PDB file of C-alpha atoms in Angstrom:
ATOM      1  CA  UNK A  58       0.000   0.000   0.000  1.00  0.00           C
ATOM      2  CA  UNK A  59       0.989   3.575   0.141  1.00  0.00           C
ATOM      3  CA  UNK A  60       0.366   5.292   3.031  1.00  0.00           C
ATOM      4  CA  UNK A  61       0.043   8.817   4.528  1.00  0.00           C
ATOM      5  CA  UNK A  62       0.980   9.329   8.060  1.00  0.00           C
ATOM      6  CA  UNK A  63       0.760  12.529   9.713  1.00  0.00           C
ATOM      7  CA  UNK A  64       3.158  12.767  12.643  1.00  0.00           C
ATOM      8  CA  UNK A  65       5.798  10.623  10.431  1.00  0.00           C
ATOM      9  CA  UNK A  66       8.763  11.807  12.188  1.00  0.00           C
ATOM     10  CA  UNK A  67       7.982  11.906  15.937  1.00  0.00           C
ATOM     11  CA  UNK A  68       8.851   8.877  17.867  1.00  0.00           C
ATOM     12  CA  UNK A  69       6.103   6.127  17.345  1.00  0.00           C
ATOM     13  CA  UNK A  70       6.088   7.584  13.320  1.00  0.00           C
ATOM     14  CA  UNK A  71       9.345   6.735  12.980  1.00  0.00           C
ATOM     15  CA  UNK A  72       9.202   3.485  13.898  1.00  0.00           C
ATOM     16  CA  UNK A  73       5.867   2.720  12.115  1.00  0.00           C
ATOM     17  CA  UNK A  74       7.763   3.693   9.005  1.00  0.00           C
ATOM     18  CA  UNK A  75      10.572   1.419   9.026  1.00  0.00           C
ATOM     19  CA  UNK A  76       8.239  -1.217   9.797  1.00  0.00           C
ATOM     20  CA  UNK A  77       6.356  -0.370   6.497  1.00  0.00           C
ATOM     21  CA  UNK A  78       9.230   0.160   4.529  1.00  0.00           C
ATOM     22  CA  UNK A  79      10.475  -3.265   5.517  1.00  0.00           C
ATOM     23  CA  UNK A  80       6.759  -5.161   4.522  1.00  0.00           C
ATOM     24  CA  UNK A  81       7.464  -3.135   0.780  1.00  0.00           C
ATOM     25  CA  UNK A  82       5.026  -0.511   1.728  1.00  0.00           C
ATOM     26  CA  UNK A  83       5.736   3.027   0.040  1.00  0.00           C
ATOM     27  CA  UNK A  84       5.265   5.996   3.061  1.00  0.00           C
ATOM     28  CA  UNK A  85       4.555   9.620   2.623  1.00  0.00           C
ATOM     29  CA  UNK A  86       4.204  12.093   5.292  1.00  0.00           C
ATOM     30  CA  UNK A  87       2.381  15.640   6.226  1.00  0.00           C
ATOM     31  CA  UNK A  88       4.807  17.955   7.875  1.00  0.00           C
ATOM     32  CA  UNK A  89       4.153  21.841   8.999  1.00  0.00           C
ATOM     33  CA  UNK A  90       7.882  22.277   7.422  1.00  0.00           C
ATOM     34  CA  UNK A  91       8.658  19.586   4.770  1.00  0.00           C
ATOM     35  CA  UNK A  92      12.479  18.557   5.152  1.00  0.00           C
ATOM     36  CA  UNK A  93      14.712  15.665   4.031  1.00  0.00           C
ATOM     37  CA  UNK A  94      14.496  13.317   6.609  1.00  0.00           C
ATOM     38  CA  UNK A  95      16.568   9.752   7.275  1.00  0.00           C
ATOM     39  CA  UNK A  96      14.057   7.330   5.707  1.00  0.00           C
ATOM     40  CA  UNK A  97      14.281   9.529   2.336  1.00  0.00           C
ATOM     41  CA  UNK A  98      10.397   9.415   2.915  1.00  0.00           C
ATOM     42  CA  UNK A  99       8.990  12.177   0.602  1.00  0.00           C
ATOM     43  CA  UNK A 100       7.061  15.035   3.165  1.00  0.00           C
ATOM     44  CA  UNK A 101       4.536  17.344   1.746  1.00  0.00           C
ATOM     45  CA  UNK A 102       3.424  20.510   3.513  1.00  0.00           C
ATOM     46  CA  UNK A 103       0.184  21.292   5.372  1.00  0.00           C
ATOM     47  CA  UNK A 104      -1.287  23.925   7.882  1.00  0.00           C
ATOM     48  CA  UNK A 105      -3.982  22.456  10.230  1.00  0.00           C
ATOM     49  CA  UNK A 106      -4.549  26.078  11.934  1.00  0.00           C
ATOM     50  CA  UNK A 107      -5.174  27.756   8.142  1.00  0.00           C
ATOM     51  CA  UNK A 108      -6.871  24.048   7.034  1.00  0.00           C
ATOM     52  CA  UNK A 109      -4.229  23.963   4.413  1.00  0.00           C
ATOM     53  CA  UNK A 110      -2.373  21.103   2.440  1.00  0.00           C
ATOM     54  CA  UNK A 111      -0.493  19.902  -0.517  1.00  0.00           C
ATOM     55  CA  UNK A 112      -2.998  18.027  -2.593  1.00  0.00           C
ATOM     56  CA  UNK A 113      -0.219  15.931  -4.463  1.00  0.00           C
ATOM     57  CA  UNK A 114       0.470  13.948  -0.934  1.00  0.00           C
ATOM     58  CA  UNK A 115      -3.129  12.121  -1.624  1.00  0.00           C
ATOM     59  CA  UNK A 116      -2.092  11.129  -4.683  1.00  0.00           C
ATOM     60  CA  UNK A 117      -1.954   7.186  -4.754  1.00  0.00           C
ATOM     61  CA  UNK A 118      -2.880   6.693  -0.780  1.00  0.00           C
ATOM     62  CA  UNK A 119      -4.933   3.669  -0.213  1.00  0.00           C
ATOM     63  CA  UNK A 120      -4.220   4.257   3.903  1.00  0.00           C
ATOM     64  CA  UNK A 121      -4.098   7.024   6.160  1.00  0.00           C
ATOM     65  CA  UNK A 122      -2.152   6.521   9.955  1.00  0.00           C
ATOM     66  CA  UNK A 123      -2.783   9.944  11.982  1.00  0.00           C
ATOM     67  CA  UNK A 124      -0.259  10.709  14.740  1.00  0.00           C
ATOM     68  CA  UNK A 125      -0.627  14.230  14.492  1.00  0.00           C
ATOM     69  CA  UNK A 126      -0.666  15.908  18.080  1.00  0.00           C
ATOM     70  CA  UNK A 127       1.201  18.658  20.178  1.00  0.00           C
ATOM     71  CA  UNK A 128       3.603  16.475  22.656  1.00  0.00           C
ATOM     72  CA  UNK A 129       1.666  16.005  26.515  1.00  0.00           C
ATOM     73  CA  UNK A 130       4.980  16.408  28.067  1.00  0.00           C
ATOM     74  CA  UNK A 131       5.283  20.469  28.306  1.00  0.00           C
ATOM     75  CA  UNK A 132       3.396  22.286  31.146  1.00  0.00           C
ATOM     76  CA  UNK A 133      -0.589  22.465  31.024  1.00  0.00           C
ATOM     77  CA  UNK A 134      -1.567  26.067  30.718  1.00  0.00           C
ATOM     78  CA  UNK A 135      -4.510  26.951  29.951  1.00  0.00           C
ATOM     79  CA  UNK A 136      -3.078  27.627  26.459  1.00  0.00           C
ATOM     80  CA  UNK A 137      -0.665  24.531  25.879  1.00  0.00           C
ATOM     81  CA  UNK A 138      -4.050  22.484  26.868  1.00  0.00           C
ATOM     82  CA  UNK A 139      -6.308  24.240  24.556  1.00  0.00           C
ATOM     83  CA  UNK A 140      -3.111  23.163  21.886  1.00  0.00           C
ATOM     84  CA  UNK A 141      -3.162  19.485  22.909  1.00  0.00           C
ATOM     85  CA  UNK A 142      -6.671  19.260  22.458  1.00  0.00           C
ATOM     86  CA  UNK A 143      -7.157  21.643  19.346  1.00  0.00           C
ATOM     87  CA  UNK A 144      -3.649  19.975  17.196  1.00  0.00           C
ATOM     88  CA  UNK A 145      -5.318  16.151  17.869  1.00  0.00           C
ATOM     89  CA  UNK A 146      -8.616  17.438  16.979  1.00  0.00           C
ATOM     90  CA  UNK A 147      -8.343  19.886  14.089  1.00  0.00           C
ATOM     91  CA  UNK A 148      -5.698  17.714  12.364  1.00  0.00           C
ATOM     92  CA  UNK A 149      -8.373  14.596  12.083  1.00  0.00           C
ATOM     93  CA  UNK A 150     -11.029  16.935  11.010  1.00  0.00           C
ATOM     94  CA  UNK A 151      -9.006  18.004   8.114  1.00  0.00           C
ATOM     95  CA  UNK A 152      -7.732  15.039   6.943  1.00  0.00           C
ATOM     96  CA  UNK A 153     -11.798  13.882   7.063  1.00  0.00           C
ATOM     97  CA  UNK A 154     -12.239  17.171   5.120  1.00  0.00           C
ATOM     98  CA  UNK A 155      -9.757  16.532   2.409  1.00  0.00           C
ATOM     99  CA  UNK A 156     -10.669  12.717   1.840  1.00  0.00           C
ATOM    100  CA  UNK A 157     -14.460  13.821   1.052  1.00  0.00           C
ATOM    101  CA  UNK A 158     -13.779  16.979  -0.624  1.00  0.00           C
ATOM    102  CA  UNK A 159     -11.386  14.478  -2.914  1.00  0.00           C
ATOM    103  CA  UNK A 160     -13.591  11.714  -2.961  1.00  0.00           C
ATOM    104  CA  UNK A 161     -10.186   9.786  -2.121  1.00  0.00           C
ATOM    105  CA  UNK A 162     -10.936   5.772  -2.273  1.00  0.00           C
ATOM    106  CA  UNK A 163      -9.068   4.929   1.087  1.00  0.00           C
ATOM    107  CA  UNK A 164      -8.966   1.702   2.111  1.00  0.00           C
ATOM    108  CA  UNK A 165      -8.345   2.147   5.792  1.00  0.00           C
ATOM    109  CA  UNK A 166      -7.559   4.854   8.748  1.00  0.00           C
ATOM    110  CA  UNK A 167      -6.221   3.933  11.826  1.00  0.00           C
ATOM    111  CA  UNK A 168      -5.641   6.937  14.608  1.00  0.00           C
ATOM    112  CA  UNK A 169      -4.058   7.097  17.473  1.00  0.00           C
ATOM    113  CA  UNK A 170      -5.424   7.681  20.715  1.00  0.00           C
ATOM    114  CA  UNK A 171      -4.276   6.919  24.242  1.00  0.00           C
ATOM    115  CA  UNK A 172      -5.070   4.926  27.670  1.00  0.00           C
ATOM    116  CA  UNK A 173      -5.647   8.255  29.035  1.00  0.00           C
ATOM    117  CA  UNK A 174      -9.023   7.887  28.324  1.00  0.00           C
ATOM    118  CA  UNK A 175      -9.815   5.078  30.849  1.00  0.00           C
ATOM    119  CA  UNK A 176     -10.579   6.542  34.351  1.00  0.00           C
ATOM    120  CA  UNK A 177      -7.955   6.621  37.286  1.00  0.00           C
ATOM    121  CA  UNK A 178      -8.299   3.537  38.861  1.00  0.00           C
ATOM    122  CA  UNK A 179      -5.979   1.186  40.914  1.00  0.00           C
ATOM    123  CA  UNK A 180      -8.034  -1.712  41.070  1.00  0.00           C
ATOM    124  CA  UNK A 181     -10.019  -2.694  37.767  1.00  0.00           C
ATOM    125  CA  UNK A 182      -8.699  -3.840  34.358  1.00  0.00           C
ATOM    126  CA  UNK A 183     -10.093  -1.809  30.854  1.00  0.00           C
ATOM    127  CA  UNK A 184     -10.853  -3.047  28.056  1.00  0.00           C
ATOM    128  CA  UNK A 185     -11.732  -1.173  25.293  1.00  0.00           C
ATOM    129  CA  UNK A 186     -15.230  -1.257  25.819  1.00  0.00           C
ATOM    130  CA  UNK A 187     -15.179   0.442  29.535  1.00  0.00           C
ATOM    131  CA  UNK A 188     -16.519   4.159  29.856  1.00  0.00           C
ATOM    132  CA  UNK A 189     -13.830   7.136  29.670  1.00  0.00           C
ATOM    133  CA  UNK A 190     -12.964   8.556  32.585  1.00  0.00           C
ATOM    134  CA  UNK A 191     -14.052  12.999  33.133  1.00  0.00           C
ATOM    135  CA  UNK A 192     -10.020  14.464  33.308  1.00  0.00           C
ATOM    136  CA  UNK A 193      -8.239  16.106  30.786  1.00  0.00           C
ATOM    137  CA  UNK A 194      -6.653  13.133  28.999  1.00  0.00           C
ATOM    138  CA  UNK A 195      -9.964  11.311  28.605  1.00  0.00           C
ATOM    139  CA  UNK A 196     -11.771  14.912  27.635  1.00  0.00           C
ATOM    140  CA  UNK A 197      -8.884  14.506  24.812  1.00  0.00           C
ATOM    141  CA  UNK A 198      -9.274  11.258  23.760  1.00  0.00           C
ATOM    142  CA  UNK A 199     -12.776  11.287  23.825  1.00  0.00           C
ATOM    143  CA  UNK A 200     -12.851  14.324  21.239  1.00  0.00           C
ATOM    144  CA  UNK A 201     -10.183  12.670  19.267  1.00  0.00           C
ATOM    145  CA  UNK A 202     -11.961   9.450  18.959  1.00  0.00           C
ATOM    146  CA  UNK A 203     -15.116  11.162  18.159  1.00  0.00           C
ATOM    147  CA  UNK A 204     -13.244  12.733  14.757  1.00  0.00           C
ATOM    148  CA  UNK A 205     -11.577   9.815  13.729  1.00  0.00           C
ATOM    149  CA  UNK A 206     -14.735   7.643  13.632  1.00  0.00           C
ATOM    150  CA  UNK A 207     -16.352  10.044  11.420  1.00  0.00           C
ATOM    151  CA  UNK A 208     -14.289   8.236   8.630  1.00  0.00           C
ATOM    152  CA  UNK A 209     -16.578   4.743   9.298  1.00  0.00           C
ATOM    153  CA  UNK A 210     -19.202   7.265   7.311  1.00  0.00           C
ATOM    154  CA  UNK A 211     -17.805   7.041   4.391  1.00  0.00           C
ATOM    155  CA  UNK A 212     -17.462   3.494   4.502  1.00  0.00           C
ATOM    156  CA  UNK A 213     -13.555   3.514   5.157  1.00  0.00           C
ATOM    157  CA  UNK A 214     -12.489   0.805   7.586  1.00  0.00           C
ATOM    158  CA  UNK A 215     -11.616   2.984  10.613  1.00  0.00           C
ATOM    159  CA  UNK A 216      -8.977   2.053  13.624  1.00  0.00           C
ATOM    160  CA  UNK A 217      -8.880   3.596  16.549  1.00  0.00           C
ATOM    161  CA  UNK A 218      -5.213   2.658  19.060  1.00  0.00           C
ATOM    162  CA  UNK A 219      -5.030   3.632  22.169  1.00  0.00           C
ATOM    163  CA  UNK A 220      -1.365   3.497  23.341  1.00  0.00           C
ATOM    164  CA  UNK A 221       0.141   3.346  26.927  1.00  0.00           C
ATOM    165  CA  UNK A 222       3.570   4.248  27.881  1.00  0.00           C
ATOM    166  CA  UNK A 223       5.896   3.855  25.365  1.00  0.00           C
ATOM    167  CA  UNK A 224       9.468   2.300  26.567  1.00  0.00           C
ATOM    168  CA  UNK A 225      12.215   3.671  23.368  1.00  0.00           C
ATOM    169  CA  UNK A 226      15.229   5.453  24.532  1.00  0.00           C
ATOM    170  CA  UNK A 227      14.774   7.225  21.540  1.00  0.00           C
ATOM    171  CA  UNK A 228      11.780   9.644  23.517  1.00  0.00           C
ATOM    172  CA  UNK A 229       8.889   9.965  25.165  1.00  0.00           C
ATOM    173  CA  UNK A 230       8.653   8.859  28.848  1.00  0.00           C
ATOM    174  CA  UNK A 231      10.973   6.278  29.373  1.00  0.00           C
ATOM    175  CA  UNK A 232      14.487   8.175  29.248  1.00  0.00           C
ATOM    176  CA  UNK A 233      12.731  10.462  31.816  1.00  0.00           C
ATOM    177  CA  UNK A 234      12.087   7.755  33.868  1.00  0.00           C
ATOM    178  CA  UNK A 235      15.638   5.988  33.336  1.00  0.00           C
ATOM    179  CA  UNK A 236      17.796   8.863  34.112  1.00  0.00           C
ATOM    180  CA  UNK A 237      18.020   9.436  37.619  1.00  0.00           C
ATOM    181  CA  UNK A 238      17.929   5.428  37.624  1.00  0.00           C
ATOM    182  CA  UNK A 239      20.822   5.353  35.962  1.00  0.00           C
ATOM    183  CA  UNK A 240      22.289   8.555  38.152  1.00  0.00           C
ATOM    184  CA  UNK A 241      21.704   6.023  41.708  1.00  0.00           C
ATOM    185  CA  UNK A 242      18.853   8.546  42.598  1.00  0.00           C
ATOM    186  CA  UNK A 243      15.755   6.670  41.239  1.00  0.00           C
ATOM    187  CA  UNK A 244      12.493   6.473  43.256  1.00  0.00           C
ATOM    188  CA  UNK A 245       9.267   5.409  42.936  1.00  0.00           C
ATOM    189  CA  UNK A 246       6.366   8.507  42.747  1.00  0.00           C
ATOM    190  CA  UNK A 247       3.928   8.892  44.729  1.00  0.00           C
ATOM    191  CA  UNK A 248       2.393   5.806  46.440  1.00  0.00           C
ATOM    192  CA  UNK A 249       4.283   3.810  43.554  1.00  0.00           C
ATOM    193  CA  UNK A 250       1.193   1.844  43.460  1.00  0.00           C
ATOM    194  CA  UNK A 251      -0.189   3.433  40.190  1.00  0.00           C
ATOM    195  CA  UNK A 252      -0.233   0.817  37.174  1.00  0.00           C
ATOM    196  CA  UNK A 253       1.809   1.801  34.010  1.00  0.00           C
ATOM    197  CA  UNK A 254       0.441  -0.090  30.769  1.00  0.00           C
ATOM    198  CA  UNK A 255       3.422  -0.237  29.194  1.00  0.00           C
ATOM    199  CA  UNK A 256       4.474  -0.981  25.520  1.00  0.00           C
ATOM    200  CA  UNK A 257       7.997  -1.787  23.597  1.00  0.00           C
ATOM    201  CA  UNK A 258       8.292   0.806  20.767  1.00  0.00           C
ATOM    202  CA  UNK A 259       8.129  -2.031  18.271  1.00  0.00           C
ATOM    203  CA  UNK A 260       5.415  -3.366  19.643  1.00  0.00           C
ATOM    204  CA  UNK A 261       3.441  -0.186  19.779  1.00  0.00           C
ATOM    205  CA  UNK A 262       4.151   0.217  15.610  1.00  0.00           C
ATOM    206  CA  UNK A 263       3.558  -3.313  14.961  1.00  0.00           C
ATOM    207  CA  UNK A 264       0.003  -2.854  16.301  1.00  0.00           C
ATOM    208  CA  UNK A 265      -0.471   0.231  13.632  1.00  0.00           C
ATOM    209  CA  UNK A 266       1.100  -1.539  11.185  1.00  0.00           C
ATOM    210  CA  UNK A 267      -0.864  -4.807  12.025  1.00  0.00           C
ATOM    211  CA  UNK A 268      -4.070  -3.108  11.704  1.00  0.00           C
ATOM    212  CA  UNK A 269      -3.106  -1.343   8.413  1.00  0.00           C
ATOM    213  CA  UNK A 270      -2.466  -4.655   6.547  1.00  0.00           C
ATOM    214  CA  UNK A 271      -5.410  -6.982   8.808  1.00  0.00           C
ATOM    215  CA  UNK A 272      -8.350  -5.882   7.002  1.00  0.00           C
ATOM    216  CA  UNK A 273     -10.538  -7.421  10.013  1.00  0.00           C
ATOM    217  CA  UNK A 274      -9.036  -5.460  12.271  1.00  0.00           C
ATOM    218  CA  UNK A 275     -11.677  -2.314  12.872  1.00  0.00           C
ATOM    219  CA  UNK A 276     -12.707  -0.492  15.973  1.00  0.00           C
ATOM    220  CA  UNK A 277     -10.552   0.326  19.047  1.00  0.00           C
ATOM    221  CA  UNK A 278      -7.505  -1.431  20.501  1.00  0.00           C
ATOM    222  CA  UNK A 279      -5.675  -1.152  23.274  1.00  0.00           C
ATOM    223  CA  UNK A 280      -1.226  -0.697  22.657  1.00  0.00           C
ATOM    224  CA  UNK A 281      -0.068  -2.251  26.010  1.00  0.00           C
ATOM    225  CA  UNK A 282       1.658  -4.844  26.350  1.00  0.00           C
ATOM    226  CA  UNK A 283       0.094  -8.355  28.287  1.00  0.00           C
ATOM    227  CA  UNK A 284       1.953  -7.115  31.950  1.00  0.00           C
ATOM    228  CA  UNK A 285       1.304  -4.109  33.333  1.00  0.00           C
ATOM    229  CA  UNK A 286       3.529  -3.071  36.244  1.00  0.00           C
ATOM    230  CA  UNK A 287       2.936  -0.570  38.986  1.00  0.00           C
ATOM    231  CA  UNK A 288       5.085   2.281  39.054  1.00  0.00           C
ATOM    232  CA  UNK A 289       7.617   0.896  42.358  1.00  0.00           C
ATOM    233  CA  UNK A 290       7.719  -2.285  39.907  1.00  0.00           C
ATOM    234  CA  UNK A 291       9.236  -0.318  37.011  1.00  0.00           C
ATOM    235  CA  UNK A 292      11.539   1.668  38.944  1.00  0.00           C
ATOM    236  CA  UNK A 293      12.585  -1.583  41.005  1.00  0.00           C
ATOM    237  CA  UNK A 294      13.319  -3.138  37.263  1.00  0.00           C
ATOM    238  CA  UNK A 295      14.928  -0.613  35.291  1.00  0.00           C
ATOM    239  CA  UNK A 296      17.435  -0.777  38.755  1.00  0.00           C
ATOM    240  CA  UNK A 297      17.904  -4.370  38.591  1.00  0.00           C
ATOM    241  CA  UNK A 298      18.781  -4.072  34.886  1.00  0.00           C
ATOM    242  CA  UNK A 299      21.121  -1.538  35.581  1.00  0.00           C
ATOM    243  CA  UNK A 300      22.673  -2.583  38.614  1.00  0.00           C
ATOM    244  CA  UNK A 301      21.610   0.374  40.828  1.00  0.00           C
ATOM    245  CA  UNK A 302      20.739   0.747  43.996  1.00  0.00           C
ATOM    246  CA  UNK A 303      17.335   2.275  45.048  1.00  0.00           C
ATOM    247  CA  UNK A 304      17.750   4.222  48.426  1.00  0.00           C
ATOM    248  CA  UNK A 305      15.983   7.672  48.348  1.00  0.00           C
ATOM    249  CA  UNK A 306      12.358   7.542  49.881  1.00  0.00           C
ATOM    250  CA  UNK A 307       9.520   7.542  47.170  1.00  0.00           C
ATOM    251  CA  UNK A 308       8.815  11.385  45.769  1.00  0.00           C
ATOM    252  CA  UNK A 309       5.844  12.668  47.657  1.00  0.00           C
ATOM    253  CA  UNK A 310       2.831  13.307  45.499  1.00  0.00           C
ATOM    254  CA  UNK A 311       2.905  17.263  46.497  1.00  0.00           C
ATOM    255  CA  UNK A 312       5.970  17.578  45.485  1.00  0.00           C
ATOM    256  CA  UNK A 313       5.475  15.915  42.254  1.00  0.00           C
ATOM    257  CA  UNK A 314       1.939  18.063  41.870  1.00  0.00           C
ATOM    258  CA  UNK A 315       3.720  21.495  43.135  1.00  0.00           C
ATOM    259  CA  UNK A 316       6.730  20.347  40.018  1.00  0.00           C
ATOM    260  CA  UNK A 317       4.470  19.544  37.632  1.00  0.00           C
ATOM    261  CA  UNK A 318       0.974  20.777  38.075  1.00  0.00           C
ATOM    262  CA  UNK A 319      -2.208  19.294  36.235  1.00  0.00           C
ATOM    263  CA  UNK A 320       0.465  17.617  34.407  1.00  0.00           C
ATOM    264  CA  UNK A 321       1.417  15.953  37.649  1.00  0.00           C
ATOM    265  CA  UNK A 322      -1.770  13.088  36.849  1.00  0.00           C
ATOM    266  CA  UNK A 323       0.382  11.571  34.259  1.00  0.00           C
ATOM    267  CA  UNK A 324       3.034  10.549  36.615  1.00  0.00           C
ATOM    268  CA  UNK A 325       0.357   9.502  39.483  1.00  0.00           C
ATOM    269  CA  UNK A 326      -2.405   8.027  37.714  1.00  0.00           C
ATOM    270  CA  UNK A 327      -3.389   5.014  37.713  1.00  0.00           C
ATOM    271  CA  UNK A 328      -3.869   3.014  34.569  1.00  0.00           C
ATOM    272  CA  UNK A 329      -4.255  -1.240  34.131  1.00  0.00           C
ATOM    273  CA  UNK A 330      -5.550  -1.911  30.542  1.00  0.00           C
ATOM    274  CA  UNK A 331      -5.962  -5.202  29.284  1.00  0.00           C
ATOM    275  CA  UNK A 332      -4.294  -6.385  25.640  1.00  0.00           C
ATOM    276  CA  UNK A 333      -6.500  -9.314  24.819  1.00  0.00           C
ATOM    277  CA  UNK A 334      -8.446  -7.739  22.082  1.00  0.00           C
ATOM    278  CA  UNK A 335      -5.536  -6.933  20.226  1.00  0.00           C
ATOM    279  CA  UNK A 336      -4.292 -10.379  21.024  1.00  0.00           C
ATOM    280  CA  UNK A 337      -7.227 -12.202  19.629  1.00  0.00           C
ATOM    281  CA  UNK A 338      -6.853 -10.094  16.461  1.00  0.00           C
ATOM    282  CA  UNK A 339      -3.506 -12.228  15.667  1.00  0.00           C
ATOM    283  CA  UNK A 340      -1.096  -9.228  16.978  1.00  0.00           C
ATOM    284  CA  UNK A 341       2.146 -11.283  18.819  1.00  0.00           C
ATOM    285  CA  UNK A 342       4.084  -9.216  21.221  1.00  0.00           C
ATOM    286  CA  UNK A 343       7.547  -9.066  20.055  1.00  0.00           C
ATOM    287  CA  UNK A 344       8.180  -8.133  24.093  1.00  0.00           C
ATOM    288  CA  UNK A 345       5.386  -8.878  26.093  1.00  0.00           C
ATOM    289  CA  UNK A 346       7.071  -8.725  29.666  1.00  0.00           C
ATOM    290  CA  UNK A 347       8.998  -6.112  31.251  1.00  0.00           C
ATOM    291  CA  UNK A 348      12.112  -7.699  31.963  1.00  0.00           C
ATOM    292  CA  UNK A 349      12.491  -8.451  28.206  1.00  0.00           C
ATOM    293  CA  UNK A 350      11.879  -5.140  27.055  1.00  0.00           C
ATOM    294  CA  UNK A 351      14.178  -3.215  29.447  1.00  0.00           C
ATOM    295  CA  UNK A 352      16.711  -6.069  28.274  1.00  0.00           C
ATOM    296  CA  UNK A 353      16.787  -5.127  24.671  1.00  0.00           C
ATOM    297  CA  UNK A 354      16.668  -1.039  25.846  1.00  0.00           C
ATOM    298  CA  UNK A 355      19.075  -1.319  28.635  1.00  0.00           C
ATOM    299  CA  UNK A 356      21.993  -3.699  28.071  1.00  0.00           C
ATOM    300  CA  UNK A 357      24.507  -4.617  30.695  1.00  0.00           C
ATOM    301  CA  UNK A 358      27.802  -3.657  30.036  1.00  0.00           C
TER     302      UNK A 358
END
């Protein structure tokens, strides 16, 4: 197939592209500033604030993998959240308004969305059927979700992912996390008892890429891998993998909420979502425990 993604370049993109490349998929991307990149994947320009884009990056796209989305990681002002929300939003809404206005005969679209959307919880288990929770995150999700299933309406197959925490030392979370591991100064945050559904970074593309080329595969799934692990359970081992000792007392949650803010609930919520749907839908974890993930990411000397 060949097949658009928005988002190409960030960290899951990336990855999703290499995958393709290697199944003899052709890739195209939509950047704000088209630029060679490593992959030598072509990027075309578009503008999701003016609702502007190149129309040549259509041409020949059978699928369509949306990762567009301003990064969760910077402060929450009022602002930067009305960004997060309005980038995930307005970039699915356009890409619904360009495949109408161009009568485009896709074959599939698969977004991403995130376990954010689940309610904080320490005790139960989602699946992908369980009610969104009322916080930010899920507020985001929710809207995002709502967009992307507008495609089902014009009778394109229509995947919605929703991905945990994504262990690649190439971004996101995990170096965060890893650091002061790896500087003897690790700790576990808050109670240490919130669940973290994790997911390898070639697991978390394999899913996208499995439900670009399964043309059962339809509806929402959950990226996480089989084991969840609370957050003491992580820290306890990224240290064993690294041979490093784990001393300090765990970071109190005030501290971590006067640091971090309303950004603070993505470090102390509380998140166990369950993988068999994506499971049953043929997808094989390349790394479905911890200990062999953190293996391939972190190892010993």
């Amino acid at each position: 197939m060949k097949i658009l993604i928005t988002g190409g370049t960030g960290l899951i993109g990336t990855e999703i592209s290499k995958q393709l490349l290697e199944h003899g998929h052709s890739v195209v991307y939509f950047s704000r500033s088209p630029r060679k990149n490593n992959l030598g994947i072509q990027e075309y320009a578009w503008d999701v604030d003016k609702g502007t884009y190149d129309k040549k990056a259509f041409d020949g796209v059978e699928a369509i993998t949306n990762l567009a989305g301003a990064p969760i990681s910077e402060r929450w002002t009022a602002a930067y959240k009305s960004e997060i929300l309005r980038s995930r939003v307005d970039a699915t809404r356009l890409l619904y308004t360009a495949v109408q206005k161009l009568s485009l005969p896709l074959n599939v679209f698969v977004s991403a969305s995130a376990v954010g959307y689940y309610p904080n919880d320490f005790n139960k288990t989602y699946n992908e059927d369980d009610a969104p929770g009322s916080d930010f995150l899920s507020l985001v999700t929710q809207k995002w979700e709502q967009e992307a299933q507008n495609f089902s309406k014009l009778n394109i197959r229509t995947v919605r992912i929703r991905v945990g925490v994504v262990l690649s030392n190439d971004g996101g979370a995990f170096p965060l996390i890893a650091k002061p591991i790896k500087m003897g100064l690790g700790s576990p945050l808050g109670s240490g008892k919130q669940w973290m559904s994790w997911i390898h970074i070639k697991d978390v593309a394999g899913i996208f890429v499995h439900a670009l080329e399964n043309k059962d595969a339809q509806g929402i799934y959950n990226a996480v891998s089989p084991e969840p692990v609370t957050n003491t359970q992580m820290t306890e081992a990224i240290a064993s993998q690294l041979d490093k000792p784990l001393w300090l007392p765990k970071v109190p949650e005030f501290a971590i909420k006067f640091a971090l803010g309303e950004m603070s609930t993505t470090a102390l919520g509380s998140n166990k979502v369950s993988s068999s749907k994506v499971e049953k839908s043929g997808y094989s974890f390349s790394f479905p425990n911890l200990d062999g993930a953190l293996q391939s990411l972190l190892p010993k000397a």
